[in-house]
Coordinates of C-alpha atoms and ligand atoms in Angstrom, one line a residue:
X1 CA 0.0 0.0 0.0
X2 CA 2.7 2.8 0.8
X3 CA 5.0 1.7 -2.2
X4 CA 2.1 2.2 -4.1
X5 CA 1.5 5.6 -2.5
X6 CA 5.0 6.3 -2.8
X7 CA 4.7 5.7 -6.4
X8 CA 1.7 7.9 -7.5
X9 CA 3.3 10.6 -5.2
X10 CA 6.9 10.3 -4.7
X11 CA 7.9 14.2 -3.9
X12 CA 6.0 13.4 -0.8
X13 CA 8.3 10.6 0.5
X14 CA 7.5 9.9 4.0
X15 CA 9.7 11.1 6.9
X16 CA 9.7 7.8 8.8
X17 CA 9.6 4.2 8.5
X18 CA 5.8 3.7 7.9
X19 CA 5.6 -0.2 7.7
X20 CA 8.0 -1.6 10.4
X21 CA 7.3 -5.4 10.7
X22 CA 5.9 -6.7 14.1
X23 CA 8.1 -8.9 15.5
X24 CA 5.6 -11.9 14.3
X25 CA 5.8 -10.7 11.2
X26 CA 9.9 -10.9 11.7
X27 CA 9.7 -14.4 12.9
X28 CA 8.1 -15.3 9.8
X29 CA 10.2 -13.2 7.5
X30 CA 13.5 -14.7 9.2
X31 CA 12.2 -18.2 8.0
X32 CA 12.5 -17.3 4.5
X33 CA 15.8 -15.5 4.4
X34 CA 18.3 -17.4 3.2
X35 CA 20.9 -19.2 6.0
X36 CA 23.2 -15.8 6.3
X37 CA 26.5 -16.4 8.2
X38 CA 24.9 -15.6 11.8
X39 CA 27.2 -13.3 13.6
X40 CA 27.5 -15.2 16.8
X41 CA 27.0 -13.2 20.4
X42 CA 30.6 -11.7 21.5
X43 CA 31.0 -13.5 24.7
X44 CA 29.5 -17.1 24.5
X45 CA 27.3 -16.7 28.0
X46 CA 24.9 -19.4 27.7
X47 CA 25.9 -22.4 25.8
X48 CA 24.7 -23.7 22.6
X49 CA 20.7 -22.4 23.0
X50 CA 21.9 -18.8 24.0
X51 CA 24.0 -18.6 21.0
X52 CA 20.9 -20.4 18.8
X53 CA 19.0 -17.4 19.9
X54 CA 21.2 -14.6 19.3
X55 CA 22.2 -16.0 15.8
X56 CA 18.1 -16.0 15.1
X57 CA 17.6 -12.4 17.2
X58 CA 20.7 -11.1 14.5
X59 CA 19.2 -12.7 10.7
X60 CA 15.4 -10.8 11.8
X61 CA 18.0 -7.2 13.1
X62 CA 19.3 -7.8 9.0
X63 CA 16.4 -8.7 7.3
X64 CA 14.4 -5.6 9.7
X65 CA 17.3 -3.0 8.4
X66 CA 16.8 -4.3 4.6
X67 CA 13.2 -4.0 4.5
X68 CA 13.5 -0.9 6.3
X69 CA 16.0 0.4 3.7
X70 CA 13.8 -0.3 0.9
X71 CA 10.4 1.1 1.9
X72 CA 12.9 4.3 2.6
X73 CA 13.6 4.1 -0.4
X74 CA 10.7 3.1 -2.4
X75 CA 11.7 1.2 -4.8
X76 CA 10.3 -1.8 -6.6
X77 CA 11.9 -5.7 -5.8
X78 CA 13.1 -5.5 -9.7
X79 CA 14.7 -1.6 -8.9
X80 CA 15.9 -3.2 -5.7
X81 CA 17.8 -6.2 -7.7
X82 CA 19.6 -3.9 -10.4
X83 CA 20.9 -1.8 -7.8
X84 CA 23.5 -4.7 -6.9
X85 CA 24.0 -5.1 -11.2
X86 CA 24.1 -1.3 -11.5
X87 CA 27.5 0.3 -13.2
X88 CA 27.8 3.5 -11.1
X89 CA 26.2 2.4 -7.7
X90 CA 26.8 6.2 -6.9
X91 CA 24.1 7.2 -9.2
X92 CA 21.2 5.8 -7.0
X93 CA 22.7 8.0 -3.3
X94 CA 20.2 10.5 -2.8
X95 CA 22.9 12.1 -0.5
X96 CA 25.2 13.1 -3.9
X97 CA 22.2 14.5 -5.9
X98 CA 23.5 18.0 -5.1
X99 CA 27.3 17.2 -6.5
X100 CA 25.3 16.5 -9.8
X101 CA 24.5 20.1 -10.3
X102 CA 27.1 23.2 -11.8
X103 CA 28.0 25.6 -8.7
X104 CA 26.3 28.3 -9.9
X105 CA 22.5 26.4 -10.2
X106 CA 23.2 26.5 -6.3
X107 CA 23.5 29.8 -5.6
X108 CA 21.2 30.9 -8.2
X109 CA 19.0 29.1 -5.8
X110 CA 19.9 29.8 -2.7
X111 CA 17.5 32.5 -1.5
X112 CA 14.7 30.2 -2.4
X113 CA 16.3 27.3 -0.6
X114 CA 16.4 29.4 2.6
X115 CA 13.4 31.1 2.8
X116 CA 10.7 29.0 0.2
X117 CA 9.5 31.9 -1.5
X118 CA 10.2 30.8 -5.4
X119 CA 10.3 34.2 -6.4
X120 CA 14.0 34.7 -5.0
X121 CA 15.5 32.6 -7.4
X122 CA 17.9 34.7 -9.6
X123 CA 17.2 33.2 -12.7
X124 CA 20.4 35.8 -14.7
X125 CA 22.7 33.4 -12.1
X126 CA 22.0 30.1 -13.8
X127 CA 25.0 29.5 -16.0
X128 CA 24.5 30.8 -19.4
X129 CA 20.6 30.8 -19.4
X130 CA 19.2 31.5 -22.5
X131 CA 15.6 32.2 -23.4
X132 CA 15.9 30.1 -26.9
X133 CA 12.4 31.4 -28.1
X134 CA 9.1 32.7 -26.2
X135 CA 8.3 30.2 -23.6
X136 CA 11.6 27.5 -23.9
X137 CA 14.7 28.3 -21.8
X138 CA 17.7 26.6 -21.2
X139 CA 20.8 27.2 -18.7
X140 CA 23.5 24.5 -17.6
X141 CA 22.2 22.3 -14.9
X142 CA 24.5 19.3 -15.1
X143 CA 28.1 18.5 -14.5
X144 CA 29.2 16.6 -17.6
X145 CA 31.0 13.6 -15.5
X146 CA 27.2 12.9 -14.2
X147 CA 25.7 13.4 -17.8
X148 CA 28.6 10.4 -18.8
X149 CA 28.0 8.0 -16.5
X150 CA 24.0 8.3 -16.9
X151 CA 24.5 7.7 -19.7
X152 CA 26.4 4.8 -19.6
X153 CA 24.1 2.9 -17.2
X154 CA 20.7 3.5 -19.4
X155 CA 23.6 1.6 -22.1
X156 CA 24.2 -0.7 -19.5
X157 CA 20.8 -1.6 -18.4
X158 CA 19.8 -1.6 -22.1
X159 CA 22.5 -4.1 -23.2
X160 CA 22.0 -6.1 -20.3
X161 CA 19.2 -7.6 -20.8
X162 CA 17.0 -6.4 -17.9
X163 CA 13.2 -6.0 -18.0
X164 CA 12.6 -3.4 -20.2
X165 CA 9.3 -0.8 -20.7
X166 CA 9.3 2.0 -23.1
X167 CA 9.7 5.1 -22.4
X168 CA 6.8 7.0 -24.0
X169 CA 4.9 5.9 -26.9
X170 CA 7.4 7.1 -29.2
X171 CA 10.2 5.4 -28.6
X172 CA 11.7 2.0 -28.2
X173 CA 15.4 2.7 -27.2
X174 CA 15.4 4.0 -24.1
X175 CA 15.2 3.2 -20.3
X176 CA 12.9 4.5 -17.5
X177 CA 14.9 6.1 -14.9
X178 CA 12.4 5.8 -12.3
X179 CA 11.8 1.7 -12.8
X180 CA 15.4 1.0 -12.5
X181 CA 15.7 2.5 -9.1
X182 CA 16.8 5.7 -9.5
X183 CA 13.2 7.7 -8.7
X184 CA 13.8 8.4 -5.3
X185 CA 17.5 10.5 -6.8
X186 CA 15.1 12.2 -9.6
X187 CA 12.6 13.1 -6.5
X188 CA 15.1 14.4 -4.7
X189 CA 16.5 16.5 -7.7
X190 CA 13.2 17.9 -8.9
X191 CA 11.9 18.9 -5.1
X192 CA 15.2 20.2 -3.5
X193 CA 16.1 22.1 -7.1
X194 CA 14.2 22.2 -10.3
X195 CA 11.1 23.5 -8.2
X196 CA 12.1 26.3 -7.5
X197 CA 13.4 26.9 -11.3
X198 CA 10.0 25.4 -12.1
X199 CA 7.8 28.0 -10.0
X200 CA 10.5 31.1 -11.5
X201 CA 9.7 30.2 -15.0
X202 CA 6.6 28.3 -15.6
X203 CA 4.8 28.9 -11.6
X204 CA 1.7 30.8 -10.5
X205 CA 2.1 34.9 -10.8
X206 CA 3.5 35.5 -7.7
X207 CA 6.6 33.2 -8.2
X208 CA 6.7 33.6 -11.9
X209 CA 9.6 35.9 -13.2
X210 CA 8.4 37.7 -16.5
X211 CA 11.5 39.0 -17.8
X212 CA 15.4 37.6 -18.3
X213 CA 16.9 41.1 -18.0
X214 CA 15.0 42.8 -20.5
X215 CA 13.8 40.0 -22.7
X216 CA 10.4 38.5 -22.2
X217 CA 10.5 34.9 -20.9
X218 CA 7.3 34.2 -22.8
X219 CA 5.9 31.9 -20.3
X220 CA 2.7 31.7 -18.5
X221 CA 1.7 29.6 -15.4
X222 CA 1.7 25.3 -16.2
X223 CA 1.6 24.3 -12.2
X224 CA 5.6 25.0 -11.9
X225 CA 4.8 26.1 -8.3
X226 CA 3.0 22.9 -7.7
X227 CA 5.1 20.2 -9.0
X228 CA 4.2 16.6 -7.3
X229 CA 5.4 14.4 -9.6
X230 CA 7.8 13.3 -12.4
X231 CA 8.3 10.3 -15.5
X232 CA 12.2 10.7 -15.8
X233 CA 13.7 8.8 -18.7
X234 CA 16.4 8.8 -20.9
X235 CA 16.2 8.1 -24.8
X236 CA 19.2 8.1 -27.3
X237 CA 18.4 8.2 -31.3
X238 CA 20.6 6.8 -34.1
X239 CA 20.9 6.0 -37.5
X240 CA 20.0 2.2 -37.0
X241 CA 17.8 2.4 -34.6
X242 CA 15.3 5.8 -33.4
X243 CA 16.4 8.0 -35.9
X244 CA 14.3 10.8 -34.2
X245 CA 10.7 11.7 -33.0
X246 CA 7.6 12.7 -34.2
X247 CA 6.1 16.2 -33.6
X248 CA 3.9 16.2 -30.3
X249 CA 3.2 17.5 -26.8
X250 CA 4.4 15.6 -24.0
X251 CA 1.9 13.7 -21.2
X252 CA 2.9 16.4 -18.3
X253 CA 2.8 20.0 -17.8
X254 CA 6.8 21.2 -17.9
X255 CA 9.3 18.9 -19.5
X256 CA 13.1 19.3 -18.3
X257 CA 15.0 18.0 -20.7
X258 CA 19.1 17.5 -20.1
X259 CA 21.5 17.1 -23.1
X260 CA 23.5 13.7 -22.2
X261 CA 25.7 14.1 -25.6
X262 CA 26.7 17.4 -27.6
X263 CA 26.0 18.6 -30.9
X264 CA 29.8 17.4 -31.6
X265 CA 28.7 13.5 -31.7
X266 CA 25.7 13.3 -33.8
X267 CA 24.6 15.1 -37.1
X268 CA 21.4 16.0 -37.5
X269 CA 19.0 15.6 -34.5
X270 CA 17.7 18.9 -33.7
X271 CA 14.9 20.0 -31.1
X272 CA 12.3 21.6 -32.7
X273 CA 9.8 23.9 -31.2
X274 CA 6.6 25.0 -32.6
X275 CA 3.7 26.4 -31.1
X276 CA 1.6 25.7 -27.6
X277 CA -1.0 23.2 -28.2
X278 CA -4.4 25.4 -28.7
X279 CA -2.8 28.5 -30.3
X280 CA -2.9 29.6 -34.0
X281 CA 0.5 29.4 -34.0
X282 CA 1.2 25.8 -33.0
X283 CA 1.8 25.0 -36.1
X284 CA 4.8 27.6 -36.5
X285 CA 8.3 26.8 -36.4
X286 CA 9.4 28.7 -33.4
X287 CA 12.9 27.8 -32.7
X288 CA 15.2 24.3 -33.7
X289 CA 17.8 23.8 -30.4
X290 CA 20.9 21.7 -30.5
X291 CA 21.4 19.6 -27.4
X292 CA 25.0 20.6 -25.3
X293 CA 26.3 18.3 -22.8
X294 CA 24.6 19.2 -19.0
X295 CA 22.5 22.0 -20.8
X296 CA 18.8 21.5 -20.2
X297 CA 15.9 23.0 -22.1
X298 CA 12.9 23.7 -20.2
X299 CA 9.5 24.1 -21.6
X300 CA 5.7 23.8 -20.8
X301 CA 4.3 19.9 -22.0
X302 CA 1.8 21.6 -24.1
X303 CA 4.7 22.8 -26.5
X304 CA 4.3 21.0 -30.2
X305 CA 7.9 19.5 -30.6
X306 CA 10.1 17.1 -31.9
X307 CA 13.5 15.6 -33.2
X308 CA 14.5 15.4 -36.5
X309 CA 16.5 12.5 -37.7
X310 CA 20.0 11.7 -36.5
X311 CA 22.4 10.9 -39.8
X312 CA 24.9 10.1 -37.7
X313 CA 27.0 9.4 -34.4
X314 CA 24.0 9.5 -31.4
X315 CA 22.2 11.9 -29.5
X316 CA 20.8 11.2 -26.2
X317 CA 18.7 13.5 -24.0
X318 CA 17.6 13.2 -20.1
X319 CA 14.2 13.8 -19.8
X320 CA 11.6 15.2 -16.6
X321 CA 8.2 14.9 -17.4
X322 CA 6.9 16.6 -14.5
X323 CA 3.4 17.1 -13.3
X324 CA 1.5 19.1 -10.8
X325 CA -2.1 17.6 -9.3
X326 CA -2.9 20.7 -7.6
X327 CA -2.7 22.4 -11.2
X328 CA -4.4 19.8 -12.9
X329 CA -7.4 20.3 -10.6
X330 CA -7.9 24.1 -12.0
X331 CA -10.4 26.1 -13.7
X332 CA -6.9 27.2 -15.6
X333 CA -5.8 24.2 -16.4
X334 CA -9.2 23.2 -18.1
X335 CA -9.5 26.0 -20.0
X336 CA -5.5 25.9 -21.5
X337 CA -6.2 21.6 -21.9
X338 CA -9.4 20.3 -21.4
X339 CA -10.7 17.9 -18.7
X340 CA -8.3 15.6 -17.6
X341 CA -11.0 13.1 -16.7
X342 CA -13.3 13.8 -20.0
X343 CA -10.1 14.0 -22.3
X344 CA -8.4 16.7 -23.8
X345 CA -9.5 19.9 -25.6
X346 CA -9.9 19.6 -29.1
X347 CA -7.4 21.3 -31.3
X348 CA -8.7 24.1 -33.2
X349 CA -9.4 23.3 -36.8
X350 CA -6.3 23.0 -38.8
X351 CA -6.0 26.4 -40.8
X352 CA -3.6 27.0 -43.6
X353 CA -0.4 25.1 -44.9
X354 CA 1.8 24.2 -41.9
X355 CA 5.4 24.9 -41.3
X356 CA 6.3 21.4 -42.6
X357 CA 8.7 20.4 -39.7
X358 CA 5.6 20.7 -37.3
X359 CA 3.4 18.7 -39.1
X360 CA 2.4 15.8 -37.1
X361 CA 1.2 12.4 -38.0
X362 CA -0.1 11.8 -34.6
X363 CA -2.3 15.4 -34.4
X364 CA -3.1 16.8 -37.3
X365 CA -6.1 15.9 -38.9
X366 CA -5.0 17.0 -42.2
X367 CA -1.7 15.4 -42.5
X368 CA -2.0 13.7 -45.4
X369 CA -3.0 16.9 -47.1
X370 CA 0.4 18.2 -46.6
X371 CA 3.0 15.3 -46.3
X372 CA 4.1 16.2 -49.5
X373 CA 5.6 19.2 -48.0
X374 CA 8.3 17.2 -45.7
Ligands
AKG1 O1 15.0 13.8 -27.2 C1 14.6 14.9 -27.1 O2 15.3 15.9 -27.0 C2 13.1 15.1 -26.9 C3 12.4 14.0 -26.2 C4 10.9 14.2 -26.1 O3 10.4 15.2 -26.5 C5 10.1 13.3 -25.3 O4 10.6 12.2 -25.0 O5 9.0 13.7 -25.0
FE2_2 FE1 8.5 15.4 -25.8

């Protein structure tokens, strides 16, 4: 029951052990641990029953600690498993999230961090922020040496043969950061850090920064202040395999999205950004972005985009999809998406020729009409 809380909600990770087993329920367990080497009672004080005992009293002390450990950390028995496979074990230590991040994130944050008021994040001391087009900024987030070894364990997981689900409809190469134990880091990395970024950029109006010096940020309020939850994935593209993705809007309400390799190691394989879903313009070419290493691009879910193909080496990006419940709930949230029990707004009717790099097979009614265009 709490793992599955844990998984619908994991920013709100409990503060203490909430399922402790009873010391029946220990009994029990100990039966089916396997025989561990017992670690016998230091000074052997009464004979062979005293030391049966202690040996028994020790296995249920282990197997309390383990199952303590992983309801701490919420992870699924299959998350639980790869963590002893894992290539950089370092990854999954929620402790070492904050070495992840460039310096100057952290003291772009710091105000925020100390007093919770979002609107004290200094957005112009995010290392070389950039607002790319209206409404999609990006600003270096991670430390290359983190970007290279996430990378290498989604490589390692996928070439290891390990259960496997996609990681959106889209695509087939990729891994799910959050199934293969590394949520409760991602948690930890979204509420101690990309909130606050989240509330400055993309939050409600008191939080919400307008300007970057004296260019317009061209955002407008997508829950950032409210943030609850996140799908956190990686997926890489390639010649032979995902060559790139399809124009759409992503199943959240602000995507992160972390360059693991740099335009120098694939061709092709640009981001492109039309408009927000439900605006005339969203079918406008707005900007095309080229990934850098630890740069990440951050823009409202509701943005049309897409990759086009990689010709060669490979691109890989990090990806948050992160949602807010609160939000979701809104009068404002309806009216920008629709219900999200009754389904989604309809798109307004198609009008005109499209730019044809944000033509979309999966949203445009008339795509056929203008595939000749691509
Ligand atoms: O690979 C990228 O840069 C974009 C990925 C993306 O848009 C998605 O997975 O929703
Ligand atoms: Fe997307």
């Amino acid at each position: 029951m709490e793992a599955r809380l844990l998984h619908h909600h994991p920013i709100c990770l409990p503060r203490s052990a909430p399922l402790l087993p009873t010391s029946v329920g220990c009994v029990a367990a100990a039966r089916t641990l396997p025989r561990e080497p017992c670690r016998p009672p230091p000074v052997a004080t009464g004979g062979l029953a005293a030391i049966a005992v202690a040996c028994f009293l020790d296995r249920v002390r282990r197997r309390r600690r383990r199952i303590r450990g992983r309801v701490f950390r919420g992870l699924s028995p299959e998350a639980e498993a790869y963590l002893a496979e894992a290539l950089h074990p370092e990854l999954f230590q929620t402790k070492k999230v904050e070495e992840w991040l460039e310096p100057e994130v952290l003291r772009a944050l710091s105000r925020w961090r100390e007093s919770g008021d979002a609107s004290l994040v200094d957005l112009e001391l995010l290392p070389g922020i950039r607002v790319e087009a209206p409404g999609v900024i990006s600003f270096a987030l991670l430390r290359p040496s983190v970007c290279a070894s996430l990378l290498a364990e989604a490589r390692h997981y996928s070439e290891g043969g390990f259960p496997a689900e996609l990681p959106n409809s889209m695509n087939r190469e990729g891994v799910i950061l959050n199934d293969i134990g590394l949520r409760p880091v991602f948690t930890i990395l979204l509420r101690k850090y990309l909130a606050g970024i989240a509330a400055r950029l993309l939050g409600n109006d008191s939080e919400r920064a307008t300007h970057l010096g004296e260019v317009p940020l061209g955002t407008e309020n997508w829950g950032g202040s409210t943030l609850n939850d996140h799908h956190t994935f990686i997926v890489r593209y390639k010649p032979q395999g995902d060559r790139g993705l399809a124009m759409h809007v992503d199943e959240c309400d602000i995507t992160f999205n972390v360059g693991l390799s740099g335009g120098d190691s694939f061709v092709g394989g640009d981001l492109a950004f039309c408009g927000m879903f439900g605006d005339p313009t969203y079918r406008r070419l707005h900007h095309t972005y080229r990934h850098e290493v630890g740069r990440c691009v951050v823009h409202a879910g509701k943005r049309r985009h897409g990759v086009t193909d990689v010709e060669q080496g490979e691109r890989a990006s990090l990806v948050l999809w992160t949602k807010s419940l609160l939000f979701r709930g809104t009068q404002e949230y309806k009216d920008k998406c629709g219900d999200i029990v009754a389904g989604r707004k309809p798109l307004p009717e198609e009008m005109g020729p499209p730019d044809p790099i944000c033509l979309s097979l999966t949203h445009d009614r008339d795509y056929l009409r203008w595939s000749h265009l691509l």
